């Protein structure tokens, strides 16, 4: 069983469109994250979310919004997609304190 | 401002060699230092981690050396194998209110030639 699964694996879309990426974890973790990895492999945290608090990286445009229907899911909605949004987006989850992050296998988003 | 500086950006070694990846930090509030390994098409996965009260930690062929006074830590891979070819990230974690904040290095792309 996949611990952190995200769909779709690939997403190709045009500028200006709105898209969503789904993430589910079956580890019972309290906190979930969205990361963006650019072509140089740099990992940038976008959001962290638990059932109490949403923490937003202030550099993330408000076109990006996380939506959590329940503790096991954290979806990412992106409005008005831009060319610069092309990247691999990773969902991750973690338990308490310094427990390791468990990542999904990523969604490669290409905006044309 | 990069709070965790990682070097080199890329590294090529022969099978059996000992690649070393170095990281440095400034903030003494960091209290946990994990290394993540990422294979192409996969998400990063925790490889090994250390706390600053320990100077060295070994897990199999992977060793972290930690120098608290210099605020540096490094990953050594003994008897490296082609299957170790991946991107390696160091990170540093600290408390941030009720949460923890994880700061990532920029990554090192390692290629181990057969």
PDB file of C-alpha atoms in Angstrom:
ATOM      1  CA  UNK A   1       0.000   0.000   0.000  1.00  0.00           C
ATOM      2  CA  UNK A   2       1.282   3.433  -0.943  1.00  0.00           C
ATOM      3  CA  UNK A   3       1.677   5.597   2.154  1.00  0.00           C
ATOM      4  CA  UNK A   4       1.343   8.978   0.430  1.00  0.00           C
ATOM      5  CA  UNK A   5      -0.338   8.939  -2.943  1.00  0.00           C
ATOM      6  CA  UNK A   6      -0.928  11.862  -5.222  1.00  0.00           C
ATOM      7  CA  UNK A   7      -2.748  12.166  -8.523  1.00  0.00           C
ATOM      8  CA  UNK A   8      -2.270  12.789 -11.312  1.00  0.00           C
ATOM      9  CA  UNK A   9       1.348  11.815 -11.918  1.00  0.00           C
ATOM     10  CA  UNK A  10       1.543  14.080 -14.964  1.00  0.00           C
ATOM     11  CA  UNK A  11      -0.485  17.176 -15.732  1.00  0.00           C
ATOM     12  CA  UNK A  12      -0.133  19.170 -18.945  1.00  0.00           C
ATOM     13  CA  UNK A  13      -2.290  22.232 -19.301  1.00  0.00           C
ATOM     14  CA  UNK A  14      -2.432  25.661 -20.867  1.00  0.00           C
ATOM     15  CA  UNK A  15      -1.787  29.029 -19.312  1.00  0.00           C
ATOM     16  CA  UNK A  16      -4.783  30.521 -17.599  1.00  0.00           C
ATOM     17  CA  UNK A  17      -6.410  27.211 -16.720  1.00  0.00           C
ATOM     18  CA  UNK A  18      -7.336  26.097 -13.210  1.00  0.00           C
ATOM     19  CA  UNK A  19      -6.186  22.671 -12.021  1.00  0.00           C
ATOM     20  CA  UNK A  20      -6.101  20.525  -8.895  1.00  0.00           C
ATOM     21  CA  UNK A  21      -3.725  17.907  -7.564  1.00  0.00           C
ATOM     22  CA  UNK A  22      -4.986  15.413  -5.018  1.00  0.00           C
ATOM     23  CA  UNK A  23      -3.071  13.900  -2.120  1.00  0.00           C
ATOM     24  CA  UNK A  24      -3.989  11.181   0.338  1.00  0.00           C
ATOM     25  CA  UNK A  25      -1.993   9.625   3.168  1.00  0.00           C
ATOM     26  CA  UNK A  26      -2.826   6.433   5.033  1.00  0.00           C
ATOM     27  CA  UNK A  27      -0.217   6.829   7.766  1.00  0.00           C
ATOM     28  CA  UNK A  28      -2.455   8.526  10.282  1.00  0.00           C
ATOM     29  CA  UNK A  29      -0.192  11.564  10.304  1.00  0.00           C
ATOM     30  CA  UNK A  30      -1.396  14.870  11.682  1.00  0.00           C
ATOM     31  CA  UNK A  31       0.475  17.181   9.353  1.00  0.00           C
ATOM     32  CA  UNK A  32       0.556  17.355   5.571  1.00  0.00           C
ATOM     33  CA  UNK A  33       2.636  19.490   3.249  1.00  0.00           C
ATOM     34  CA  UNK A  34       2.945  20.659  -0.307  1.00  0.00           C
ATOM     35  CA  UNK A  35       6.397  21.202  -1.788  1.00  0.00           C
ATOM     36  CA  UNK A  36       7.446  22.556  -5.164  1.00  0.00           C
ATOM     37  CA  UNK A  37      10.615  21.194  -6.785  1.00  0.00           C
ATOM     38  CA  UNK A  38      11.993  23.199  -9.672  1.00  0.00           C
ATOM     39  CA  UNK A  39      14.196  22.044 -12.520  1.00  0.00           C
ATOM     40  CA  UNK A  40      17.301  22.560 -10.369  1.00  0.00           C
ATOM     41  CA  UNK A  41      15.892  20.142  -7.776  1.00  0.00           C
ATOM     42  CA  UNK A  42      15.453  22.848  -5.137  1.00  0.00           C
ATOM     43  CA  UNK A  43      12.699  21.879  -2.672  1.00  0.00           C
ATOM     44  CA  UNK A  44      10.506  24.785  -1.611  1.00  0.00           C
ATOM     45  CA  UNK A  45       7.806  24.351   1.001  1.00  0.00           C
ATOM     46  CA  UNK A  46       4.509  25.866  -0.027  1.00  0.00           C
ATOM     47  CA  UNK A  47       2.123  24.908   2.766  1.00  0.00           C
ATOM     48  CA  UNK A  48       1.983  22.885   5.920  1.00  0.00           C
ATOM     49  CA  UNK A  49      -1.366  21.966   7.390  1.00  0.00           C
ATOM     50  CA  UNK A  50      -2.677  20.070  10.354  1.00  0.00           C
ATOM     51  CA  UNK A  51      -6.131  19.968  11.814  1.00  0.00           C
ATOM     52  CA  UNK A  52      -5.354  23.081  13.759  1.00  0.00           C
ATOM     53  CA  UNK A  53      -3.296  25.349  11.614  1.00  0.00           C
ATOM     54  CA  UNK A  54      -2.507  26.249   8.029  1.00  0.00           C
ATOM     55  CA  UNK A  55       0.926  27.725   7.552  1.00  0.00           C
ATOM     56  CA  UNK A  56       1.501  29.393   4.243  1.00  0.00           C
ATOM     57  CA  UNK A  57       4.884  30.254   2.824  1.00  0.00           C
ATOM     58  CA  UNK A  58       4.523  33.948   2.220  1.00  0.00           C
ATOM     59  CA  UNK A  59       6.254  33.719  -1.154  1.00  0.00           C
ATOM     60  CA  UNK A  60       3.536  31.461  -2.579  1.00  0.00           C
ATOM     61  CA  UNK A  61       1.118  33.353  -4.855  1.00  0.00           C
ATOM     62  CA  UNK A  62      -2.486  33.359  -3.680  1.00  0.00           C
ATOM     63  CA  UNK A  63      -3.396  31.554  -6.908  1.00  0.00           C
ATOM     64  CA  UNK A  64      -2.336  28.442  -4.973  1.00  0.00           C
ATOM     65  CA  UNK A  65      -4.661  27.199  -2.274  1.00  0.00           C
ATOM     66  CA  UNK A  66      -4.694  24.016  -0.195  1.00  0.00           C
ATOM     67  CA  UNK A  67      -7.970  22.323   0.608  1.00  0.00           C
ATOM     68  CA  UNK A  68      -8.255  19.637   3.268  1.00  0.00           C
ATOM     69  CA  UNK A  69     -11.565  17.753   3.340  1.00  0.00           C
ATOM     70  CA  UNK A  70     -10.267  15.594   6.179  1.00  0.00           C
ATOM     71  CA  UNK A  71      -7.092  14.682   8.050  1.00  0.00           C
ATOM     72  CA  UNK A  72      -5.963  12.181   5.409  1.00  0.00           C
ATOM     73  CA  UNK A  73      -6.300  14.467   2.404  1.00  0.00           C
ATOM     74  CA  UNK A  74      -4.696  17.717   1.317  1.00  0.00           C
ATOM     75  CA  UNK A  75      -5.448  18.828  -2.212  1.00  0.00           C
ATOM     76  CA  UNK A  76      -3.751  21.667  -4.060  1.00  0.00           C
ATOM     77  CA  UNK A  77      -5.769  24.018  -6.248  1.00  0.00           C
ATOM     78  CA  UNK A  78      -4.038  26.303  -8.689  1.00  0.00           C
ATOM     79  CA  UNK A  79      -5.876  29.108 -10.459  1.00  0.00           C
ATOM     80  CA  UNK A  80      -4.825  30.992 -13.575  1.00  0.00           C
ATOM     81  CA  UNK A  81      -1.815  28.816 -14.262  1.00  0.00           C
ATOM     82  CA  UNK A  82       1.361  30.503 -15.465  1.00  0.00           C
ATOM     83  CA  UNK A  83       4.401  29.183 -17.320  1.00  0.00           C
ATOM     84  CA  UNK A  84       6.508  29.574 -14.168  1.00  0.00           C
ATOM     85  CA  UNK A  85       4.251  27.154 -12.316  1.00  0.00           C
ATOM     86  CA  UNK A  86       5.771  24.294 -14.297  1.00  0.00           C
ATOM     87  CA  UNK A  87       7.531  22.070 -11.755  1.00  0.00           C
ATOM     88  CA  UNK A  88       7.145  18.845  -9.827  1.00  0.00           C
ATOM     89  CA  UNK A  89       4.801  19.182  -6.863  1.00  0.00           C
ATOM     90  CA  UNK A  90       5.227  16.845  -3.922  1.00  0.00           C
ATOM     91  CA  UNK A  91       2.785  16.094  -1.179  1.00  0.00           C
ATOM     92  CA  UNK A  92       4.236  14.889   2.126  1.00  0.00           C
ATOM     93  CA  UNK A  93       3.036  13.974   5.581  1.00  0.00           C
ATOM     94  CA  UNK A  94       4.631  13.663   8.997  1.00  0.00           C
ATOM     95  CA  UNK A  95       3.697  12.695  12.500  1.00  0.00           C
ATOM     96  CA  UNK A  96       4.703  14.610  15.573  1.00  0.00           C
ATOM     97  CA  UNK A  97       7.847  16.615  16.190  1.00  0.00           C
ATOM     98  CA  UNK A  98      10.897  15.306  14.292  1.00  0.00           C
ATOM     99  CA  UNK A  99       9.277  12.264  12.731  1.00  0.00           C
ATOM    100  CA  UNK A 100      10.418  11.905   9.108  1.00  0.00           C
ATOM    101  CA  UNK A 101       8.560  13.369   6.180  1.00  0.00           C
ATOM    102  CA  UNK A 102       6.948  10.800   3.912  1.00  0.00           C
ATOM    103  CA  UNK A 103       6.698  12.064   0.351  1.00  0.00           C
ATOM    104  CA  UNK A 104       4.464  11.058  -2.507  1.00  0.00           C
ATOM    105  CA  UNK A 105       6.015  10.384  -5.908  1.00  0.00           C
ATOM    106  CA  UNK A 106       5.220  13.817  -7.237  1.00  0.00           C
ATOM    107  CA  UNK A 107       3.041  15.408  -9.901  1.00  0.00           C
ATOM    108  CA  UNK A 108       4.900  16.829 -12.861  1.00  0.00           C
ATOM    109  CA  UNK A 109       2.991  19.925 -13.959  1.00  0.00           C
ATOM    110  CA  UNK A 110       3.740  21.395 -17.380  1.00  0.00           C
ATOM    111  CA  UNK A 111       2.106  24.674 -18.339  1.00  0.00           C
ATOM    112  CA  UNK A 112       2.210  25.503 -22.050  1.00  0.00           C
TER     113      UNK A 112
ATOM    114  CA  UNK B   1      19.369  33.809   2.107  1.00  0.00           C
ATOM    115  CA  UNK B   2      20.218  30.132   2.197  1.00  0.00           C
ATOM    116  CA  UNK B   3      20.185  29.033   5.831  1.00  0.00           C
ATOM    117  CA  UNK B   4      21.624  25.600   5.083  1.00  0.00           C
ATOM    118  CA  UNK B   5      24.477  25.617   2.591  1.00  0.00           C
ATOM    119  CA  UNK B   6      25.162  22.323   0.829  1.00  0.00           C
ATOM    120  CA  UNK B   7      28.110  21.396  -1.367  1.00  0.00           C
ATOM    121  CA  UNK B   8      29.054  20.201  -3.875  1.00  0.00           C
ATOM    122  CA  UNK B   9      26.158  20.682  -6.245  1.00  0.00           C
ATOM    123  CA  UNK B  10      27.148  17.535  -8.123  1.00  0.00           C
ATOM    124  CA  UNK B  11      29.570  14.701  -7.562  1.00  0.00           C
ATOM    125  CA  UNK B  12      30.848  11.817  -9.659  1.00  0.00           C
ATOM    126  CA  UNK B  13      32.718   8.893  -8.117  1.00  0.00           C
ATOM    127  CA  UNK B  14      33.766   5.431  -9.148  1.00  0.00           C
ATOM    128  CA  UNK B  15      32.190   2.364  -7.621  1.00  0.00           C
ATOM    129  CA  UNK B  16      33.792   1.704  -4.235  1.00  0.00           C
ATOM    130  CA  UNK B  17      34.708   5.361  -3.731  1.00  0.00           C
ATOM    131  CA  UNK B  18      33.636   7.427  -0.701  1.00  0.00           C
ATOM    132  CA  UNK B  19      31.600  10.459  -1.761  1.00  0.00           C
ATOM    133  CA  UNK B  20      31.343  13.178   0.872  1.00  0.00           C
ATOM    134  CA  UNK B  21      28.621  15.806   0.907  1.00  0.00           C
ATOM    135  CA  UNK B  22      28.984  18.791   3.201  1.00  0.00           C
ATOM    136  CA  UNK B  23      26.445  21.080   4.824  1.00  0.00           C
ATOM    137  CA  UNK B  24      26.805  24.175   6.984  1.00  0.00           C
ATOM    138  CA  UNK B  25      24.309  26.166   9.001  1.00  0.00           C
ATOM    139  CA  UNK B  26      24.253  29.398  10.989  1.00  0.00           C
ATOM    140  CA  UNK B  27      21.278  29.221  13.316  1.00  0.00           C
ATOM    141  CA  UNK B  28      22.201  27.476  16.568  1.00  0.00           C
ATOM    142  CA  UNK B  29      18.510  26.849  17.255  1.00  0.00           C
ATOM    143  CA  UNK B  30      18.602  23.931  14.800  1.00  0.00           C
ATOM    144  CA  UNK B  31      18.430  20.705  16.808  1.00  0.00           C
ATOM    145  CA  UNK B  32      17.858  17.936  14.296  1.00  0.00           C
ATOM    146  CA  UNK B  33      19.674  17.271  11.027  1.00  0.00           C
ATOM    147  CA  UNK B  34      18.204  14.747   8.571  1.00  0.00           C
ATOM    148  CA  UNK B  35      19.495  13.621   5.194  1.00  0.00           C
ATOM    149  CA  UNK B  36      17.072  12.679   2.447  1.00  0.00           C
ATOM    150  CA  UNK B  37      17.761  10.616  -0.666  1.00  0.00           C
ATOM    151  CA  UNK B  38      15.791  11.124  -3.864  1.00  0.00           C
ATOM    152  CA  UNK B  39      15.796   8.816  -6.877  1.00  0.00           C
ATOM    153  CA  UNK B  40      14.552  10.049 -10.274  1.00  0.00           C
ATOM    154  CA  UNK B  41      10.769  10.047 -10.490  1.00  0.00           C
ATOM    155  CA  UNK B  42      10.365   9.533  -6.746  1.00  0.00           C
ATOM    156  CA  UNK B  43       9.892  11.716  -3.724  1.00  0.00           C
ATOM    157  CA  UNK B  44      12.711  12.248  -1.216  1.00  0.00           C
ATOM    158  CA  UNK B  45      12.984   9.631   1.533  1.00  0.00           C
ATOM    159  CA  UNK B  46      14.701   9.889   4.900  1.00  0.00           C
ATOM    160  CA  UNK B  47      18.128   8.252   4.780  1.00  0.00           C
ATOM    161  CA  UNK B  48      19.704   9.031   8.144  1.00  0.00           C
ATOM    162  CA  UNK B  49      19.483  11.774  10.771  1.00  0.00           C
ATOM    163  CA  UNK B  50      21.511  13.110  13.696  1.00  0.00           C
ATOM    164  CA  UNK B  51      21.075  15.326  16.729  1.00  0.00           C
ATOM    165  CA  UNK B  52      23.775  17.844  17.741  1.00  0.00           C
ATOM    166  CA  UNK B  53      24.676  16.002  20.946  1.00  0.00           C
ATOM    167  CA  UNK B  54      26.236  13.228  18.841  1.00  0.00           C
ATOM    168  CA  UNK B  55      29.360  13.623  16.689  1.00  0.00           C
ATOM    169  CA  UNK B  56      28.812  10.657  14.411  1.00  0.00           C
ATOM    170  CA  UNK B  57      26.041   8.309  13.371  1.00  0.00           C
ATOM    171  CA  UNK B  58      26.332   5.226  11.148  1.00  0.00           C
ATOM    172  CA  UNK B  59      23.627   3.289   9.396  1.00  0.00           C
ATOM    173  CA  UNK B  60      25.011   0.644   7.105  1.00  0.00           C
ATOM    174  CA  UNK B  61      27.290   2.301   4.553  1.00  0.00           C
ATOM    175  CA  UNK B  62      26.027   5.798   5.396  1.00  0.00           C
ATOM    176  CA  UNK B  63      27.676   7.945   8.071  1.00  0.00           C
ATOM    177  CA  UNK B  64      26.899  11.445   9.287  1.00  0.00           C
ATOM    178  CA  UNK B  65      29.734  13.393  10.880  1.00  0.00           C
ATOM    179  CA  UNK B  66      28.652  16.375  12.963  1.00  0.00           C
ATOM    180  CA  UNK B  67      30.828  19.267  14.141  1.00  0.00           C
ATOM    181  CA  UNK B  68      28.753  21.415  16.472  1.00  0.00           C
ATOM    182  CA  UNK B  69      31.391  24.095  17.063  1.00  0.00           C
ATOM    183  CA  UNK B  70      31.924  24.584  13.334  1.00  0.00           C
ATOM    184  CA  UNK B  71      28.187  24.260  12.623  1.00  0.00           C
ATOM    185  CA  UNK B  72      28.895  21.756   9.896  1.00  0.00           C
ATOM    186  CA  UNK B  73      27.770  18.228   9.146  1.00  0.00           C
ATOM    187  CA  UNK B  74      28.544  15.845   6.348  1.00  0.00           C
ATOM    188  CA  UNK B  75      27.357  12.613   4.772  1.00  0.00           C
ATOM    189  CA  UNK B  76      29.851   9.904   3.857  1.00  0.00           C
ATOM    190  CA  UNK B  77      28.894   6.918   1.718  1.00  0.00           C
ATOM    191  CA  UNK B  78      31.279   4.018   2.184  1.00  0.00           C
ATOM    192  CA  UNK B  79      31.903   1.554  -0.666  1.00  0.00           C
ATOM    193  CA  UNK B  80      29.553   3.491  -2.944  1.00  0.00           C
ATOM    194  CA  UNK B  81      27.513   1.548  -5.487  1.00  0.00           C
ATOM    195  CA  UNK B  82      25.824   2.563  -8.753  1.00  0.00           C
ATOM    196  CA  UNK B  83      22.498   2.111  -6.943  1.00  0.00           C
ATOM    197  CA  UNK B  84      23.482   5.018  -4.662  1.00  0.00           C
ATOM    198  CA  UNK B  85      23.216   7.387  -7.629  1.00  0.00           C
ATOM    199  CA  UNK B  86      20.588   9.871  -6.527  1.00  0.00           C
ATOM    200  CA  UNK B  87      20.100  13.420  -5.283  1.00  0.00           C
ATOM    201  CA  UNK B  88      20.933  13.925  -1.621  1.00  0.00           C
ATOM    202  CA  UNK B  89      19.500  16.708   0.507  1.00  0.00           C
ATOM    203  CA  UNK B  90      20.659  17.790   3.915  1.00  0.00           C
ATOM    204  CA  UNK B  91      18.221  19.648   6.126  1.00  0.00           C
ATOM    205  CA  UNK B  92      18.055  21.302   9.523  1.00  0.00           C
ATOM    206  CA  UNK B  93      15.075  21.461  11.818  1.00  0.00           C
ATOM    207  CA  UNK B  94      14.167  23.808  14.675  1.00  0.00           C
ATOM    208  CA  UNK B  95      11.149  24.701  16.780  1.00  0.00           C
ATOM    209  CA  UNK B  96       8.972  27.467  15.402  1.00  0.00           C
ATOM    210  CA  UNK B  97       6.239  28.205  17.922  1.00  0.00           C
ATOM    211  CA  UNK B  98       4.098  25.085  18.182  1.00  0.00           C
ATOM    212  CA  UNK B  99       5.498  23.698  14.958  1.00  0.00           C
ATOM    213  CA  UNK B 100       8.831  22.619  13.581  1.00  0.00           C
ATOM    214  CA  UNK B 101      10.516  24.337  10.668  1.00  0.00           C
ATOM    215  CA  UNK B 102      12.632  22.280   8.259  1.00  0.00           C
ATOM    216  CA  UNK B 103      15.192  24.128   6.145  1.00  0.00           C
ATOM    217  CA  UNK B 104      16.576  22.286   3.138  1.00  0.00           C
ATOM    218  CA  UNK B 105      19.934  22.410   1.417  1.00  0.00           C
ATOM    219  CA  UNK B 106      19.923  22.811  -2.351  1.00  0.00           C
ATOM    220  CA  UNK B 107      20.781  19.176  -3.011  1.00  0.00           C
ATOM    221  CA  UNK B 108      23.738  17.222  -4.390  1.00  0.00           C
ATOM    222  CA  UNK B 109      23.401  15.085  -7.471  1.00  0.00           C
ATOM    223  CA  UNK B 110      25.587  11.989  -7.009  1.00  0.00           C
ATOM    224  CA  UNK B 111      26.567   9.665  -9.829  1.00  0.00           C
ATOM    225  CA  UNK B 112      28.434   6.466  -9.015  1.00  0.00           C
ATOM    226  CA  UNK B 113      30.037   4.984 -12.096  1.00  0.00           C
ATOM    227  CA  UNK B 114      30.341   1.178 -12.384  1.00  0.00           C
TER     228      UNK B 114
END
